[in-house]
Amino acid sequence: MIDRVRFVLQETWESLLRNATMQAAAISTACIALILLGGAGMALYKLDAAAQALPSHFEAEVFLKMSATREQALQLQAALQARPEIASVRLTPREVAWEEQKQKLAADVNLADIPNPLPDKLTVRVRDPQQLPAVAERIQQSPLVDEVIDSRAELQTVLSLSRLVRWVGLGAGGLLLLASLILIYNTVRLTIFSRQREVRVMALVGATLRSIRLPFVLEGMTQGLVGGALAATLTLLAAAFLSDYMTSQWAFLRDLPPGMPPSAVLIGLPALGALMGGLCAWWATLRYVRI
Amino acid sequence: MAVELKQVSVAYGEQGALRRVSLRVERGEFVFVVGATGAGKSTLFKLLYGELRPTEGEVWVLGAPVHALKPRELPFLRRQMGIVPQDYPLLPRKTVWENIAYGLRAIGYNESAVRQRVAQVLALVGLNEQARQLPSQLSGGEAQRAAIARAIANNPPLLIADEPTANLDPDTSWEIIELLMRINLRGATVIVSTHNRTIVDRACQRVVAMDRGQILSDVPRGGYPIELDRLYASVLL
């Protein structure tokens, strides 16, 4: 059995050494296709996680009318706090908000003489993020409330972005994957032609079709595997770099949930590459290896 | 019965490569198949090892119906046949030893059995000294002996050699035929195609003469009828 495995592996190795340029082309195309697919997959995973997590990060901000008194604001806060679906209600008095605003803009403008334009604000956090839209809707109906801002708009943005990444990433990745499959098929086909003598000798001495085809299938699998491994490494490096850069630019991104685990990329892309490469090579041997 | 063809025809397009050929070869026989290029010798041989399917008729080899075998069954029959094809005799990048070992390893022999069998057949064909040489370093006769060694490495009961003396000088051709007759004396059925009149005369074995896809005559061992002389005049060199 060990001798058999060694023979098949030797044959595979010799196949790989023939047509080095074609092998490099097949591996690099598979690599690029899998980088696109892997990158799209990772981005989608992150966006999906972000979409799931957004409602808990974004509470509803309730801006009261300027005519509402502090007493009315406290009454509304108490009334909302009493509701079972609401976890907490925090009142930010207009004078506190204005002070904060003035300090924040002190370097640019002098707001000392301007009358406070800000209303009182209640920050409402719900127990179940799914209930946020309904709660926001209900609060909006109160005569004391001027405006309610919740995270629905942000959620929509993330979902649109997710759709864009899905179509562009999967579309381009899919097309390149198809190209790499054709290239692997063609490389294996050329190897079969270049090893026609070996194929014929094996056929004449009575080697089974399966054992003649196996080294070529392993060759295709190796091309996919190497392409996938390169793609996984490059994708993870690019993701780490991009992640560092983006979080340094936009601090709020630090609050997003973690992305796809690196082990999934390190295993998934080479496995996908090997599977696709093996299938392509098998297809080529079905057509070109006969006894 | 080693080989039996029953009313076998093979058609390539409209042209008939073989036309209603019937032939029986007993186990242990040595048979020359003679005829000019295009007579149908290679087609007949390809039928025997299943590389071609008959358009009609039946092909039986070592008790197996080759005409009806599925592709996955064919390799197991070929392991009982030594085949020396006219094309692709040896792998150019492998030494003589590796060429012979390659065939054995391809059908699952382990390393120690390979070493043992390769040594035996190299001794039998007289190529011990050339074992580590590449095919490009061999003479025509040595290369042909190496191809025969690979074909018999598995100790098959049937050996089929398609034009093993092509492009060889008369002395070397006779060495090859002597080797094949030695293999025959060890019990294997041997079928050899050739268009070399000298070695056929000298070997005094059964001669099946073909022309344009048909068997013209079938002369038993030791016989030398008038028809063979006429045949030589028309189809042999």
Short mmCIF file of C-alpha atoms in Angstrom, two decimals:
data_model
loop_
_atom_site.label_atom_id
_atom_site.label_comp_id
_atom_site.label_asym_id
_atom_site.label_seq_id
_atom_site.Cartn_x
_atom_site.Cartn_y
_atom_site.Cartn_z
CA MET A 1 0.00 0.00 0.00
CA ILE A 2 2.82 2.40 0.92
CA ASP A 3 4.58 1.51 -2.35
CA ARG A 4 1.36 2.24 -4.22
CA VAL A 5 0.91 5.64 -2.56
CA ARG A 6 4.55 6.45 -3.24
CA PHE A 7 4.15 5.58 -6.93
CA VAL A 8 1.05 7.77 -7.27
CA LEU A 9 2.76 10.68 -5.47
CA GLN A 10 5.86 10.34 -7.64
CA GLU A 11 3.71 10.44 -10.75
CA THR A 12 1.89 13.50 -9.43
CA TRP A 13 5.20 15.22 -8.68
CA GLU A 14 6.48 14.51 -12.19
CA SER A 15 3.24 15.88 -13.63
CA LEU A 16 3.66 19.05 -11.62
CA LEU A 17 7.23 19.51 -12.83
CA ARG A 18 6.16 19.42 -16.46
CA ASN A 19 4.77 22.68 -17.94
CA ALA A 20 6.00 24.83 -15.06
CA THR A 21 4.74 28.02 -16.73
CA MET A 22 1.24 26.62 -17.12
CA GLN A 23 1.29 25.40 -13.53
CA ALA A 24 2.24 28.90 -12.37
CA ALA A 25 -0.56 30.42 -14.48
CA ALA A 26 -3.16 28.00 -13.11
CA ILE A 27 -2.03 28.51 -9.51
CA SER A 28 -1.93 32.30 -9.75
CA THR A 29 -5.36 32.56 -11.41
CA ALA A 30 -6.83 30.23 -8.79
CA CYS A 31 -5.13 32.38 -6.15
CA ILE A 32 -6.59 35.67 -7.48
CA ALA A 33 -10.06 34.17 -7.85
CA LEU A 34 -9.96 32.78 -4.33
CA ILE A 35 -8.65 36.09 -2.93
CA LEU A 36 -11.69 37.84 -4.41
CA LEU A 37 -14.04 35.16 -3.16
CA GLY A 38 -12.36 35.03 0.24
CA GLY A 39 -12.26 38.82 0.55
CA ALA A 40 -15.92 39.08 -0.42
CA GLY A 41 -16.77 36.31 2.03
CA MET A 42 -14.92 38.01 4.88
CA ALA A 43 -16.47 41.41 4.10
CA LEU A 44 -19.94 39.87 3.96
CA TYR A 45 -19.38 38.07 7.24
CA LYS A 46 -18.30 41.30 8.92
CA LEU A 47 -21.16 43.33 7.45
CA ASP A 48 -23.65 40.68 8.44
CA ALA A 49 -22.31 40.65 12.00
CA ALA A 50 -22.45 44.44 12.04
CA ALA A 51 -26.03 44.42 10.79
CA GLN A 52 -26.96 41.96 13.52
CA ALA A 53 -25.23 44.01 16.18
CA LEU A 54 -26.29 47.51 15.11
CA PRO A 55 -29.66 47.83 16.90
CA SER A 56 -28.07 47.18 20.30
CA HIS A 57 -25.40 49.79 19.63
CA PHE A 58 -27.79 52.47 18.51
CA GLU A 59 -30.38 53.56 20.98
CA ALA A 60 -33.29 55.81 20.18
CA GLU A 61 -32.66 59.47 20.88
CA VAL A 62 -35.83 61.34 21.80
CA PHE A 63 -35.70 65.12 21.35
CA LEU A 64 -38.46 66.91 23.25
CA LYS A 65 -40.22 70.05 22.02
CA MET A 66 -38.75 73.34 23.21
CA SER A 67 -42.07 74.03 24.90
CA ALA A 68 -41.81 70.98 27.13
CA THR A 69 -40.97 71.81 30.74
CA ARG A 70 -38.40 69.95 32.82
CA GLU A 71 -41.24 68.53 34.93
CA GLN A 72 -42.94 67.14 31.83
CA ALA A 73 -39.64 65.69 30.68
CA LEU A 74 -39.16 63.92 34.02
CA GLN A 75 -42.74 62.63 33.89
CA LEU A 76 -42.20 61.25 30.38
CA GLN A 77 -38.90 59.66 31.51
CA ALA A 78 -40.70 57.97 34.42
CA ALA A 79 -43.56 56.82 32.17
CA LEU A 80 -41.18 55.32 29.65
CA GLN A 81 -39.03 53.72 32.33
CA ALA A 82 -42.13 51.93 33.62
CA ARG A 83 -42.67 50.13 30.31
CA PRO A 84 -41.47 46.51 30.33
CA GLU A 85 -39.80 46.60 26.91
CA ILE A 86 -37.61 49.57 27.86
CA ALA A 87 -34.39 48.87 29.73
CA SER A 88 -33.31 52.39 30.60
CA VAL A 89 -34.14 56.03 29.93
CA ARG A 90 -31.52 58.71 30.47
CA LEU A 91 -32.38 62.39 30.53
CA THR A 92 -29.85 64.86 29.15
CA PRO A 93 -31.00 68.33 30.24
CA ARG A 94 -30.76 70.98 27.52
CA GLU A 95 -28.37 73.15 29.57
CA VAL A 96 -25.97 70.24 30.08
CA ALA A 97 -26.08 69.41 26.36
CA TRP A 98 -25.46 73.07 25.47
CA GLU A 99 -22.47 73.27 27.82
CA GLU A 100 -20.98 70.21 26.21
CA GLN A 101 -21.58 71.66 22.79
CA LYS A 102 -19.98 74.98 23.67
CA GLN A 103 -16.90 73.27 25.06
CA LYS A 104 -16.60 71.08 22.03
CA LEU A 105 -16.77 74.01 19.63
CA ALA A 106 -14.88 76.51 21.82
CA ALA A 107 -11.83 76.55 19.62
CA ASP A 108 -13.81 77.42 16.49
CA VAL A 109 -16.74 79.62 17.58
CA ASN A 110 -17.76 81.67 20.55
CA LEU A 111 -21.24 80.56 21.58
CA ALA A 112 -21.32 82.44 24.86
CA ASP A 113 -23.85 85.07 23.73
CA ILE A 114 -26.13 82.78 21.82
CA PRO A 115 -29.31 81.53 23.55
CA ASN A 116 -29.46 77.75 24.06
CA PRO A 117 -31.16 76.23 20.96
CA LEU A 118 -31.09 72.64 22.22
CA PRO A 119 -34.10 70.75 23.63
CA ASP A 120 -34.05 68.21 26.47
CA LYS A 121 -33.10 64.77 25.24
CA LEU A 122 -34.08 61.29 26.44
CA THR A 123 -31.87 58.36 25.44
CA VAL A 124 -33.98 55.23 25.36
CA ARG A 125 -32.47 51.76 25.33
CA VAL A 126 -34.80 48.80 24.75
CA ARG A 127 -34.38 45.28 26.08
CA ASP A 128 -34.85 43.61 22.67
CA PRO A 129 -33.24 45.48 19.74
CA GLN A 130 -35.96 44.19 17.41
CA GLN A 131 -38.52 46.28 19.34
CA LEU A 132 -36.69 49.54 18.77
CA PRO A 133 -38.63 50.63 15.67
CA ALA A 134 -42.02 49.99 17.34
CA VAL A 135 -40.98 51.73 20.55
CA ALA A 136 -39.62 54.69 18.60
CA GLU A 137 -42.88 54.88 16.68
CA ARG A 138 -44.92 54.95 19.88
CA ILE A 139 -42.76 57.59 21.55
CA GLN A 140 -43.04 59.77 18.47
CA GLN A 141 -46.80 59.99 19.05
CA SER A 142 -46.37 61.77 22.39
CA PRO A 143 -47.29 65.52 22.13
CA LEU A 144 -44.11 66.39 24.05
CA VAL A 145 -41.83 64.79 21.51
CA ASP A 146 -40.37 66.70 18.61
CA GLU A 147 -38.26 64.00 16.95
CA VAL A 148 -37.09 60.42 17.53
CA ILE A 149 -33.88 59.23 15.92
CA ASP A 150 -33.16 55.52 15.87
CA SER A 151 -30.69 53.29 13.99
CA ARG A 152 -32.95 52.18 11.14
CA ALA A 153 -31.19 54.37 8.60
CA GLU A 154 -27.74 53.07 9.58
CA LEU A 155 -29.05 49.51 9.43
CA GLN A 156 -30.30 50.12 5.90
CA THR A 157 -26.89 51.50 4.89
CA VAL A 158 -25.11 48.44 6.19
CA LEU A 159 -27.55 46.13 4.44
CA SER A 160 -27.16 48.01 1.12
CA LEU A 161 -23.39 47.83 1.46
CA SER A 162 -23.65 44.14 2.19
CA ARG A 163 -25.70 43.62 -0.98
CA LEU A 164 -23.16 45.58 -3.03
CA VAL A 165 -20.25 43.55 -1.69
CA ARG A 166 -22.16 40.33 -2.28
CA TRP A 167 -22.89 41.05 -5.93
CA VAL A 168 -19.60 42.65 -6.89
CA GLY A 169 -17.40 40.29 -4.86
CA LEU A 170 -19.20 37.09 -5.70
CA GLY A 171 -19.74 38.10 -9.33
CA ALA A 172 -16.10 39.00 -10.02
CA GLY A 173 -14.82 36.18 -7.85
CA GLY A 174 -17.12 33.71 -9.57
CA LEU A 175 -15.99 34.78 -13.03
CA LEU A 176 -12.33 34.53 -12.05
CA LEU A 177 -12.96 31.19 -10.40
CA LEU A 178 -14.47 29.96 -13.66
CA ALA A 179 -11.37 31.23 -15.52
CA SER A 180 -9.08 29.47 -13.07
CA LEU A 181 -11.06 26.24 -13.41
CA ILE A 182 -10.70 26.37 -17.19
CA LEU A 183 -6.98 27.07 -16.77
CA ILE A 184 -6.53 24.12 -14.38
CA TYR A 185 -8.47 21.94 -16.82
CA ASN A 186 -6.23 23.08 -19.66
CA THR A 187 -3.03 22.60 -17.65
CA VAL A 188 -4.00 19.05 -16.72
CA ARG A 189 -4.95 18.40 -20.35
CA LEU A 190 -1.51 19.57 -21.51
CA THR A 191 0.17 17.46 -18.85
CA ILE A 192 -1.80 14.44 -20.04
CA PHE A 193 -0.56 15.06 -23.58
CA SER A 194 3.02 15.54 -22.40
CA ARG A 195 2.81 12.28 -20.45
CA GLN A 196 1.12 10.33 -23.21
CA ARG A 197 3.89 7.70 -23.19
CA GLU A 198 3.50 7.03 -19.47
CA VAL A 199 -0.28 6.87 -19.83
CA ARG A 200 0.05 4.40 -22.69
CA VAL A 201 2.59 2.23 -20.87
CA MET A 202 0.39 2.13 -17.78
CA ALA A 203 -2.64 1.26 -19.90
CA LEU A 204 -0.80 -1.54 -21.72
CA VAL A 205 0.60 -3.16 -18.59
CA GLY A 206 -2.89 -3.26 -17.10
CA ALA A 207 -3.05 -0.33 -14.70
CA THR A 208 -6.65 0.53 -13.89
CA LEU A 209 -8.19 3.70 -15.29
CA ARG A 210 -8.56 5.03 -11.78
CA SER A 211 -4.89 4.58 -10.97
CA ILE A 212 -3.84 6.19 -14.27
CA ARG A 213 -6.13 9.17 -13.66
CA LEU A 214 -5.35 9.66 -9.98
CA PRO A 215 -1.96 11.45 -10.39
CA PHE A 216 -3.58 13.97 -12.75
CA VAL A 217 -6.45 14.57 -10.33
CA LEU A 218 -3.93 15.08 -7.53
CA GLU A 219 -2.09 17.52 -9.78
CA GLY A 220 -5.28 19.59 -10.21
CA MET A 221 -5.97 19.38 -6.48
CA THR A 222 -2.43 20.57 -5.73
CA GLN A 223 -2.83 23.55 -8.05
CA GLY A 224 -6.08 24.50 -6.31
CA LEU A 225 -4.61 23.84 -2.87
CA VAL A 226 -1.51 25.96 -3.46
CA GLY A 227 -3.61 28.72 -5.06
CA GLY A 228 -6.00 28.56 -2.08
CA ALA A 229 -3.21 28.62 0.50
CA LEU A 230 -1.62 31.67 -1.16
CA ALA A 231 -5.04 33.32 -1.39
CA ALA A 232 -5.77 32.64 2.30
CA THR A 233 -2.44 34.14 3.39
CA LEU A 234 -2.78 37.22 1.20
CA THR A 235 -6.44 37.74 2.15
CA LEU A 236 -5.68 37.59 5.86
CA LEU A 237 -2.72 39.97 5.51
CA ALA A 238 -4.83 42.41 3.47
CA ALA A 239 -7.72 42.13 5.95
CA ALA A 240 -5.41 42.84 8.90
CA PHE A 241 -3.90 45.86 7.15
CA LEU A 242 -7.28 47.23 6.07
CA SER A 243 -8.77 46.65 9.49
CA ASP A 244 -5.94 48.60 11.19
CA TYR A 245 -6.22 51.40 8.67
CA MET A 246 -10.01 51.70 8.86
CA THR A 247 -10.24 51.60 12.64
CA SER A 248 -7.57 54.30 12.83
CA GLN A 249 -9.70 56.41 10.48
CA TRP A 250 -13.14 55.68 11.96
CA ALA A 251 -13.10 54.99 15.68
CA PHE A 252 -16.69 53.68 15.77
CA LEU A 253 -15.54 50.62 13.77
CA ARG A 254 -13.80 49.36 16.90
CA ASP A 255 -17.21 48.66 18.38
CA LEU A 256 -18.14 46.28 15.53
CA PRO A 257 -18.12 42.57 16.30
CA PRO A 258 -15.04 40.55 15.23
CA GLY A 259 -14.83 39.31 11.62
CA MET A 260 -14.54 35.79 10.24
CA PRO A 261 -12.08 33.67 12.27
CA PRO A 262 -8.70 33.39 10.42
CA SER A 263 -8.77 29.60 10.80
CA ALA A 264 -11.93 29.49 8.65
CA VAL A 265 -10.11 31.37 5.86
CA LEU A 266 -6.91 29.33 6.26
CA ILE A 267 -8.81 26.07 5.95
CA GLY A 268 -11.72 27.13 3.76
CA LEU A 269 -9.91 28.68 0.79
CA PRO A 270 -7.32 25.89 0.26
CA ALA A 271 -10.06 23.29 0.71
CA LEU A 272 -12.30 25.04 -1.82
CA GLY A 273 -9.35 25.38 -4.21
CA ALA A 274 -8.39 21.72 -3.86
CA LEU A 275 -11.97 20.59 -4.38
CA MET A 276 -12.48 22.70 -7.49
CA GLY A 277 -9.03 21.81 -8.90
CA GLY A 278 -9.63 18.11 -8.31
CA LEU A 279 -13.03 18.21 -10.00
CA CYS A 280 -11.62 20.05 -13.01
CA ALA A 281 -8.72 17.64 -13.36
CA TRP A 282 -11.08 14.66 -13.04
CA TRP A 283 -13.18 16.14 -15.83
CA ALA A 284 -10.04 16.51 -18.01
CA THR A 285 -8.96 12.92 -17.35
CA LEU A 286 -12.42 11.63 -18.19
CA ARG A 287 -12.02 13.18 -21.63
CA TYR A 288 -8.34 12.60 -22.34
CA VAL A 289 -7.18 9.53 -20.40
CA ARG A 290 -8.48 6.38 -22.01
CA ILE A 291 -7.27 2.82 -22.20
CA MET B 1 -7.30 -21.70 -26.17
CA ALA B 2 -5.11 -18.58 -25.95
CA VAL B 3 -6.79 -16.53 -28.69
CA GLU B 4 -9.89 -16.97 -30.81
CA LEU B 5 -11.33 -14.54 -33.35
CA LYS B 6 -14.75 -15.40 -34.77
CA GLN B 7 -15.73 -13.65 -38.00
CA VAL B 8 -14.25 -10.36 -36.84
CA SER B 9 -14.58 -7.16 -38.87
CA VAL B 10 -13.32 -3.69 -38.08
CA ALA B 11 -14.42 -0.73 -40.15
CA TYR B 12 -12.81 2.73 -40.12
CA GLY B 13 -15.44 4.85 -41.81
CA GLU B 14 -16.30 3.11 -45.05
CA GLN B 15 -12.93 1.37 -45.28
CA GLY B 16 -12.65 -2.09 -43.78
CA ALA B 17 -9.43 -2.60 -41.76
CA LEU B 18 -10.37 -6.23 -41.06
CA ARG B 19 -12.92 -8.28 -42.95
CA ARG B 20 -14.46 -11.39 -41.41
CA VAL B 21 -11.26 -12.68 -39.87
CA SER B 22 -11.31 -15.97 -37.95
CA LEU B 23 -8.25 -17.28 -36.11
CA ARG B 24 -7.46 -19.73 -33.31
CA VAL B 25 -4.18 -19.82 -31.40
CA GLU B 26 -3.64 -22.61 -28.86
CA ARG B 27 -1.85 -22.02 -25.55
CA GLY B 28 1.91 -22.42 -25.92
CA GLU B 29 1.98 -21.72 -29.68
CA PHE B 30 4.38 -19.35 -31.45
CA VAL B 31 2.68 -17.53 -34.32
CA PHE B 32 4.03 -15.08 -36.87
CA VAL B 33 1.48 -12.71 -38.37
CA VAL B 34 2.97 -11.47 -41.63
CA GLY B 35 1.85 -8.97 -44.20
CA ALA B 36 2.74 -5.66 -45.76
CA THR B 37 2.02 -2.31 -44.11
CA GLY B 38 -1.75 -1.77 -44.01
CA ALA B 39 -2.52 -5.50 -44.15
CA GLY B 40 -4.34 -5.32 -40.81
CA LYS B 41 -1.70 -6.76 -38.45
CA SER B 42 -1.72 -3.85 -35.98
CA THR B 43 -5.52 -3.71 -36.10
CA LEU B 44 -5.63 -7.42 -35.26
CA PHE B 45 -3.25 -6.90 -32.31
CA LYS B 46 -5.17 -3.89 -31.00
CA LEU B 47 -8.29 -6.06 -31.00
CA LEU B 48 -6.50 -8.64 -28.86
CA TYR B 49 -5.61 -6.18 -26.11
CA GLY B 50 -8.86 -4.28 -26.35
CA GLU B 51 -7.59 -0.99 -27.72
CA LEU B 52 -10.02 -1.44 -30.61
CA ARG B 53 -13.52 -2.91 -30.60
CA PRO B 54 -14.68 -5.10 -33.46
CA THR B 55 -17.47 -3.74 -35.60
CA GLU B 56 -18.77 -7.29 -35.71
CA GLY B 57 -17.67 -10.71 -34.54
CA GLU B 58 -16.14 -11.95 -31.29
CA VAL B 59 -12.63 -11.73 -29.84
CA TRP B 60 -11.70 -14.19 -27.08
CA VAL B 61 -8.36 -13.95 -25.28
CA LEU B 62 -7.38 -16.35 -22.49
CA GLY B 63 -11.03 -17.25 -22.09
CA ALA B 64 -12.24 -13.63 -21.78
CA PRO B 65 -14.63 -12.02 -24.30
CA VAL B 66 -12.58 -8.90 -25.13
CA HIS B 67 -15.31 -7.62 -27.47
CA ALA B 68 -17.73 -7.43 -24.55
CA LEU B 69 -15.44 -6.36 -21.69
CA LYS B 70 -16.18 -3.10 -19.90
CA PRO B 71 -13.30 -0.57 -19.76
CA ARG B 72 -12.86 -1.23 -16.03
CA GLU B 73 -12.44 -4.98 -16.69
CA LEU B 74 -9.89 -4.62 -19.46
CA PRO B 75 -6.83 -3.83 -17.24
CA PHE B 76 -7.17 -7.14 -15.42
CA LEU B 77 -7.02 -9.05 -18.72
CA ARG B 78 -4.04 -6.97 -19.86
CA ARG B 79 -2.11 -8.02 -16.77
CA GLN B 80 -2.12 -11.53 -18.26
CA MET B 81 -0.73 -10.25 -21.55
CA GLY B 82 2.69 -8.89 -22.35
CA ILE B 83 2.31 -6.21 -25.00
CA VAL B 84 5.19 -4.85 -27.06
CA PRO B 85 3.59 -2.08 -29.09
CA GLN B 86 5.06 -0.65 -32.25
CA ASP B 87 4.87 2.88 -30.82
CA TYR B 88 6.07 4.24 -27.48
CA PRO B 89 8.46 1.42 -26.68
CA LEU B 90 10.32 2.98 -23.73
CA LEU B 91 10.05 6.06 -21.52
CA PRO B 92 13.00 8.24 -22.59
CA ARG B 93 13.72 9.83 -19.20
CA LYS B 94 13.88 6.57 -17.29
CA THR B 95 16.68 4.03 -17.25
CA VAL B 96 16.13 0.48 -18.49
CA TRP B 97 15.70 -0.68 -14.90
CA GLU B 98 13.19 2.10 -14.17
CA ASN B 99 11.28 1.41 -17.40
CA ILE B 100 10.72 -2.20 -16.44
CA ALA B 101 9.98 -1.34 -12.82
CA TYR B 102 7.51 1.35 -13.91
CA GLY B 103 5.15 -1.18 -15.48
CA LEU B 104 5.24 -3.39 -12.40
CA ARG B 105 4.73 -0.51 -9.98
CA ALA B 106 1.79 0.75 -12.06
CA ILE B 107 -0.06 -2.49 -11.37
CA GLY B 108 0.70 -2.53 -7.68
CA TYR B 109 3.84 -4.63 -7.22
CA ASN B 110 5.69 -3.72 -4.03
CA GLU B 111 9.32 -2.60 -4.06
CA SER B 112 10.91 -5.93 -3.11
CA ALA B 113 8.85 -7.85 -5.71
CA VAL B 114 9.77 -5.21 -8.31
CA ARG B 115 13.48 -5.55 -7.54
CA GLN B 116 13.28 -9.32 -7.80
CA ARG B 117 11.27 -9.41 -11.05
CA VAL B 118 13.31 -6.70 -12.79
CA ALA B 119 16.55 -8.54 -12.00
CA GLN B 120 15.09 -11.78 -13.37
CA VAL B 121 13.86 -10.34 -16.67
CA LEU B 122 17.02 -8.30 -17.20
CA ALA B 123 18.99 -11.54 -16.92
CA LEU B 124 16.56 -13.28 -19.26
CA VAL B 125 16.86 -10.64 -21.99
CA GLY B 126 20.60 -10.15 -21.38
CA LEU B 127 20.53 -6.50 -20.35
CA ASN B 128 22.14 -6.64 -16.93
CA GLU B 129 24.94 -4.34 -17.95
CA GLN B 130 22.60 -1.80 -19.52
CA ALA B 131 20.25 -1.62 -16.53
CA ARG B 132 21.28 1.93 -15.58
CA GLN B 133 21.38 3.30 -19.12
CA LEU B 134 18.79 5.58 -20.67
CA PRO B 135 16.99 4.42 -23.83
CA SER B 136 18.95 7.00 -25.85
CA GLN B 137 22.16 5.19 -24.88
CA LEU B 138 20.90 1.81 -26.13
CA SER B 139 21.24 0.24 -29.56
CA GLY B 140 18.02 -0.61 -31.46
CA GLY B 141 18.23 -4.27 -30.46
CA GLU B 142 18.88 -3.44 -26.80
CA ALA B 143 15.94 -1.03 -26.73
CA GLN B 144 13.68 -3.71 -28.21
CA ARG B 145 14.92 -6.26 -25.65
CA ALA B 146 14.19 -3.76 -22.88
CA ALA B 147 10.64 -3.31 -24.25
CA ILE B 148 10.20 -7.08 -24.29
CA ALA B 149 11.58 -7.30 -20.75
CA ARG B 150 8.97 -4.80 -19.58
CA ALA B 151 6.22 -6.75 -21.33
CA ILE B 152 7.17 -10.07 -19.72
CA ALA B 153 8.06 -8.68 -16.29
CA ASN B 154 4.64 -9.70 -15.02
CA ASN B 155 5.26 -13.28 -16.30
CA PRO B 156 2.19 -13.22 -18.57
CA PRO B 157 0.91 -16.38 -20.31
CA LEU B 158 0.47 -14.46 -23.60
CA LEU B 159 3.00 -12.16 -25.32
CA ILE B 160 2.03 -9.96 -28.25
CA ALA B 161 4.82 -8.15 -30.10
CA ASP B 162 3.95 -5.75 -32.91
CA GLU B 163 6.85 -5.47 -35.39
CA PRO B 164 9.62 -6.03 -32.82
CA THR B 165 12.22 -6.34 -35.58
CA ALA B 166 11.30 -3.18 -37.46
CA ASN B 167 14.36 -1.02 -38.25
CA LEU B 168 16.79 -3.67 -36.94
CA ASP B 169 19.60 -5.29 -38.92
CA PRO B 170 19.24 -9.01 -39.75
CA ASP B 171 21.48 -10.30 -36.96
CA THR B 172 19.81 -8.18 -34.30
CA SER B 173 16.37 -9.13 -35.65
CA TRP B 174 17.22 -12.77 -35.27
CA GLU B 175 18.47 -12.18 -31.68
CA ILE B 176 15.07 -10.69 -30.86
CA ILE B 177 13.22 -13.61 -32.43
CA GLU B 178 15.45 -16.04 -30.55
CA LEU B 179 14.57 -14.24 -27.34
CA LEU B 180 10.87 -14.49 -28.14
CA MET B 181 11.23 -18.20 -28.91
CA ARG B 182 13.00 -18.70 -25.56
CA ILE B 183 10.08 -17.00 -23.83
CA ASN B 184 7.76 -19.31 -25.80
CA LEU B 185 9.70 -22.36 -24.64
CA ARG B 186 9.13 -21.24 -21.04
CA GLY B 187 5.40 -21.73 -21.68
CA ALA B 188 4.07 -18.40 -22.94
CA THR B 189 1.98 -18.13 -26.09
CA VAL B 190 3.76 -15.69 -28.42
CA ILE B 191 2.20 -13.81 -31.33
CA VAL B 192 4.59 -11.66 -33.38
CA SER B 193 3.90 -9.48 -36.38
CA THR B 194 6.60 -8.84 -38.94
CA HIS B 195 7.27 -8.33 -42.61
CA ASN B 196 10.79 -9.70 -42.42
CA ARG B 197 10.88 -12.80 -44.63
CA THR B 198 14.31 -14.02 -43.50
CA ILE B 199 13.42 -14.47 -39.84
CA VAL B 200 10.08 -16.10 -40.68
CA ASP B 201 11.85 -18.64 -42.91
CA ARG B 202 14.51 -19.29 -40.30
CA ALA B 203 12.21 -19.66 -37.30
CA CYS B 204 10.03 -22.37 -38.87
CA GLN B 205 6.99 -21.46 -36.78
CA ARG B 206 3.29 -21.12 -37.64
CA VAL B 207 2.74 -18.26 -40.11
CA VAL B 208 -0.55 -16.40 -40.56
CA ALA B 209 -0.38 -14.23 -43.67
CA MET B 210 -2.62 -11.18 -43.99
CA ASP B 211 -3.45 -8.89 -46.85
CA ARG B 212 -5.99 -6.07 -47.06
CA GLY B 213 -7.72 -6.99 -43.85
CA GLN B 214 -8.06 -10.69 -44.54
CA ILE B 215 -6.17 -13.85 -43.68
CA LEU B 216 -4.74 -15.21 -46.92
CA SER B 217 -3.11 -18.31 -45.50
CA ASP B 218 -2.37 -20.02 -42.21
CA VAL B 219 0.69 -22.25 -42.46
CA PRO B 220 1.34 -24.61 -39.52
CA ARG B 221 4.70 -24.91 -37.77
CA GLY B 222 7.34 -26.53 -39.96
CA GLY B 223 5.22 -26.24 -43.11
CA TYR B 224 6.39 -24.37 -46.18
CA PRO B 225 3.71 -24.50 -48.83
CA ILE B 226 3.75 -22.96 -52.23
CA GLU B 227 1.21 -20.29 -51.15
CA LEU B 228 3.71 -18.77 -48.77
CA ASP B 229 6.21 -18.32 -51.56
CA ARG B 230 3.57 -16.61 -53.67
CA LEU B 231 2.60 -14.48 -50.71
CA TYR B 232 6.17 -13.39 -50.15
CA ALA B 233 6.32 -12.27 -53.71
CA SER B 234 3.25 -10.10 -53.31
CA VAL B 235 3.21 -8.79 -49.75
CA LEU B 236 6.54 -9.27 -48.01
CA LEU B 237 9.77 -7.42 -48.48
#
